[in-house]
Amino acid sequence: MKKVLVLAETRDGQLRNVSLEALAAAHVLAEGGEVVAALFGPDSGAHAAVLGHHGAGTVYVADHAALAQYTPDAYAQALKQLIDFVSPDAVVLGHTAIGRDVAPRVAARLGYGLISDVTGLEAGPVFTRPIYAGKAFQKRTFTDGAIMITIRPNNIPAAAPDTGKTATVVPFDVEIKDLRSIVKEVVRKTSGKVDLSEAKIIVSGGRGVKSADGFKPLYELAEVLGAAVGASRGACDADYCDYSMQIGQTGKVVTPDLYIACGISGAIQHLAGMSNSKVIVAINKDPEAPIFQVADYGIVGDLFEVVPLLTAEFKKV
Ligand code: FAD
């Protein structure tokens, strides 16, 4: 039986789904042992109850002003102090911008092992993670020592909440000093109402949309489906949309239930960010486009005809 710590994440005052998925992973790692969680930042303690419903026995809340926004220094200091205090056998974070940055820093400082971008987890524990930009998967395990893992959002299902389970909330005082950077202002660039990295459905556009205006039919379809809108780098480079929408090797990695690629050729660097989607639909006028090799459903046609037809049909449902 092991003790496992989850660093939960919030954004815009909301608890991120990946934190609940991390708790599910933590229970596999704990093998019947203790699962505890941490929340960083002022007012973050408001989410402790939900973490309790998902199986965190204790929630440590570090309510420090320096943790209001992510900075590598402040988060690394706070997480290290918490790990020193809790002494977990394993630490689980989301494979998010924060998790990807802070996990290796702290693992290196503490001499912990690290397995990043975990997409599957079996008892043992055996971790599955993608390699070669998602072309293959490897299975990894640890033989000894404490470990840190980051889990890819939307891959390890969260457990159903049990409102009968509650967490003990413990304020945790952290000492944060010698910060080399502070966040003065956060200016968000968003592609729509739904967060791309946690969206269940994504409608994505490539160079085939031909202009910023060409994204309009994609937004209309996304609106009907409750989807987020993403893009290839081709579309971002052509200035049809913002880089915050880019999906792929150098953009966001997404794993929605449904990914609708419109006018995207399917370059390997794009596939690296979306090929683990559960169902992929490709709309492309070139029947030889490589995207059709990974697509579950392919529509050979002009996206400006096909997408409005789909929108009209989904409106009827
Ligand atoms: P194109 O390859 O030009 O494809 C456009 C497609 O639209 C074509 O298949 C065409 O048949 C179709 N089309 C045109 N008109 C229509 C129409 N009316 N209806 C239907 N279909 C139509 N790319 C990423 O996406 N993400 C990354 O993170 C990324 N990282 C990279 C990192 C590196 C180091 C490098 C070298 C490249 C990276 N790229 C990335 C770029 C990648 O190699 C491709 O250049 C890019 O993905 C192409 O974008 P695209 O598919 O939109 O454009």
mmCIF file of N, CA, C and O in Angstrom, residues 115-123 125-131 136-141 149-152 155-156 276:
data_model
loop_
_atom_site.group_PDB
_atom_site.id
_atom_site.type_symbol
_atom_site.label_atom_id
_atom_site.label_comp_id
_atom_site.label_asym_id
_atom_site.label_seq_id
_atom_site.Cartn_x
_atom_site.Cartn_y
_atom_site.Cartn_z
ATOM 1 N N ILE A 115 7.835 9.688 -15.175
ATOM 2 C CA ILE A 115 7.285 9.195 -16.439
ATOM 3 C C ILE A 115 6.221 10.202 -16.861
ATOM 4 O O ILE A 115 5.259 10.445 -16.127
ATOM 5 N N SER A 116 6.438 10.806 -18.024
ATOM 6 C CA SER A 116 5.545 11.883 -18.453
ATOM 7 C C SER A 116 4.574 11.390 -19.519
ATOM 8 O O SER A 116 4.800 10.372 -20.174
ATOM 9 N N ASP A 117 3.496 12.141 -19.667
ATOM 10 C CA ASP A 117 2.536 11.933 -20.757
ATOM 11 C C ASP A 117 1.944 10.524 -20.740
ATOM 12 O O ASP A 117 1.835 9.872 -21.786
ATOM 13 N N VAL A 118 1.557 10.084 -19.558
ATOM 14 C CA VAL A 118 1.004 8.729 -19.411
ATOM 15 C C VAL A 118 -0.428 8.703 -19.974
ATOM 16 O O VAL A 118 -1.254 9.547 -19.640
ATOM 17 N N THR A 119 -0.695 7.726 -20.840
ATOM 18 C CA THR A 119 -2.037 7.613 -21.425
ATOM 19 C C THR A 119 -2.792 6.394 -20.896
ATOM 20 O O THR A 119 -3.985 6.261 -21.134
ATOM 21 N N GLY A 120 -2.084 5.503 -20.225
ATOM 22 C CA GLY A 120 -2.743 4.318 -19.674
ATOM 23 C C GLY A 120 -1.979 3.810 -18.474
ATOM 24 O O GLY A 120 -0.764 4.033 -18.352
ATOM 25 N N LEU A 121 -2.697 3.149 -17.581
ATOM 26 C CA LEU A 121 -2.089 2.710 -16.330
ATOM 27 C C LEU A 121 -2.718 1.394 -15.894
ATOM 28 O O LEU A 121 -3.942 1.278 -15.838
ATOM 29 N N GLU A 122 -1.867 0.393 -15.652
ATOM 30 C CA GLU A 122 -2.370 -0.896 -15.144
ATOM 31 C C GLU A 122 -1.707 -1.156 -13.805
ATOM 32 O O GLU A 122 -0.637 -0.602 -13.522
ATOM 33 N N ALA A 123 -2.327 -2.053 -13.041
ATOM 34 C CA ALA A 123 -1.741 -2.423 -11.761
ATOM 35 C C ALA A 123 -0.347 -2.980 -12.020
ATOM 36 O O ALA A 123 -0.081 -3.557 -13.064
ATOM 37 N N PRO A 125 2.899 -0.985 -10.958
ATOM 38 C CA PRO A 125 2.143 -0.341 -12.018
ATOM 39 C C PRO A 125 2.921 -0.365 -13.344
ATOM 40 O O PRO A 125 4.156 -0.315 -13.342
ATOM 41 N N VAL A 126 2.153 -0.460 -14.424
ATOM 42 C CA VAL A 126 2.741 -0.380 -15.768
ATOM 43 C C VAL A 126 2.106 0.821 -16.457
ATOM 44 O O VAL A 126 0.877 0.939 -16.499
ATOM 45 N N PHE A 127 2.970 1.692 -16.948
ATOM 46 C CA PHE A 127 2.497 2.937 -17.562
ATOM 47 C C PHE A 127 2.620 2.847 -19.080
ATOM 48 O O PHE A 127 3.641 2.382 -19.585
ATOM 49 N N THR A 128 1.595 3.318 -19.783
ATOM 50 C CA THR A 128 1.669 3.408 -21.245
ATOM 51 C C THR A 128 1.857 4.867 -21.613
ATOM 52 O O THR A 128 1.213 5.746 -21.032
ATOM 53 N N ARG A 129 2.770 5.119 -22.555
ATOM 54 C CA ARG A 129 2.975 6.502 -23.015
ATOM 55 C C ARG A 129 3.359 6.492 -24.494
ATOM 56 O O ARG A 129 3.965 5.536 -24.976
ATOM 57 N N PRO A 130 2.984 7.559 -25.221
ATOM 58 C CA PRO A 130 3.316 7.590 -26.645
ATOM 59 C C PRO A 130 4.779 7.953 -26.880
ATOM 60 O O PRO A 130 5.384 8.697 -26.094
ATOM 61 N N ILE A 131 5.338 7.401 -27.953
ATOM 62 C CA ILE A 131 6.693 7.772 -28.385
ATOM 63 C C ILE A 131 6.672 8.042 -29.889
ATOM 64 O O ILE A 131 5.697 7.735 -30.553
ATOM 65 N N ALA A 136 3.943 5.273 -31.927
ATOM 66 C CA ALA A 136 4.017 4.007 -31.197
ATOM 67 C C ALA A 136 3.810 4.294 -29.712
ATOM 68 O O ALA A 136 3.863 5.447 -29.276
ATOM 69 N N PHE A 137 3.532 3.219 -28.968
ATOM 70 C CA PHE A 137 3.356 3.365 -27.516
ATOM 71 C C PHE A 137 4.346 2.454 -26.814
ATOM 72 O O PHE A 137 4.616 1.350 -27.289
ATOM 73 N N GLN A 138 4.901 2.930 -25.715
ATOM 74 C CA GLN A 138 5.786 2.070 -24.940
ATOM 75 C C GLN A 138 5.175 1.839 -23.563
ATOM 76 O O GLN A 138 4.368 2.634 -23.082
ATOM 77 N N LYS A 139 5.569 0.711 -22.964
ATOM 78 C CA LYS A 139 5.131 0.416 -21.595
ATOM 79 C C LYS A 139 6.341 0.560 -20.704
ATOM 80 O O LYS A 139 7.405 0.035 -21.016
ATOM 81 N N ARG A 140 6.167 1.293 -19.605
ATOM 82 C CA ARG A 140 7.277 1.544 -18.693
ATOM 83 C C ARG A 140 6.858 1.174 -17.271
ATOM 84 O O ARG A 140 5.692 1.235 -16.921
ATOM 85 N N THR A 141 7.871 0.797 -16.490
ATOM 86 C CA THR A 141 7.578 0.569 -15.077
ATOM 87 C C THR A 141 8.760 1.061 -14.242
ATOM 88 O O THR A 141 9.824 1.345 -14.781
ATOM 89 N N ILE A 149 4.508 11.150 -11.961
ATOM 90 C CA ILE A 149 3.988 10.927 -13.311
ATOM 91 C C ILE A 149 3.093 12.094 -13.716
ATOM 92 O O ILE A 149 2.482 12.758 -12.872
ATOM 93 N N THR A 150 3.069 12.367 -15.016
ATOM 94 C CA THR A 150 2.091 13.313 -15.539
ATOM 95 C C THR A 150 1.170 12.534 -16.470
ATOM 96 O O THR A 150 1.632 11.701 -17.250
ATOM 97 N N ILE A 151 -0.135 12.761 -16.343
ATOM 98 C CA ILE A 151 -1.089 12.004 -17.168
ATOM 99 C C ILE A 151 -1.726 12.914 -18.217
ATOM 100 O O ILE A 151 -2.077 14.060 -17.935
ATOM 101 N N ARG A 152 -1.842 12.370 -19.421
ATOM 102 C CA ARG A 152 -2.431 13.132 -20.520
ATOM 103 C C ARG A 152 -3.936 13.286 -20.279
ATOM 104 O O ARG A 152 -4.619 12.292 -19.984
ATOM 105 N N ASN A 155 -7.586 10.638 -20.999
ATOM 106 C CA ASN A 155 -7.196 9.258 -21.291
ATOM 107 C C ASN A 155 -7.520 8.291 -20.171
ATOM 108 O O ASN A 155 -7.940 7.163 -20.428
ATOM 109 N N ILE A 156 -7.290 8.701 -18.932
ATOM 110 C CA ILE A 156 -7.586 7.831 -17.788
ATOM 111 C C ILE A 156 -8.908 8.342 -17.192
ATOM 112 O O ILE A 156 -8.976 9.471 -16.720
ATOM 113 N N ASN A 276 -4.621 10.358 -31.100
ATOM 114 C CA ASN A 276 -5.226 9.526 -30.046
ATOM 115 C C ASN A 276 -6.687 9.873 -29.794
ATOM 116 O O ASN A 276 -7.293 9.348 -28.853
#
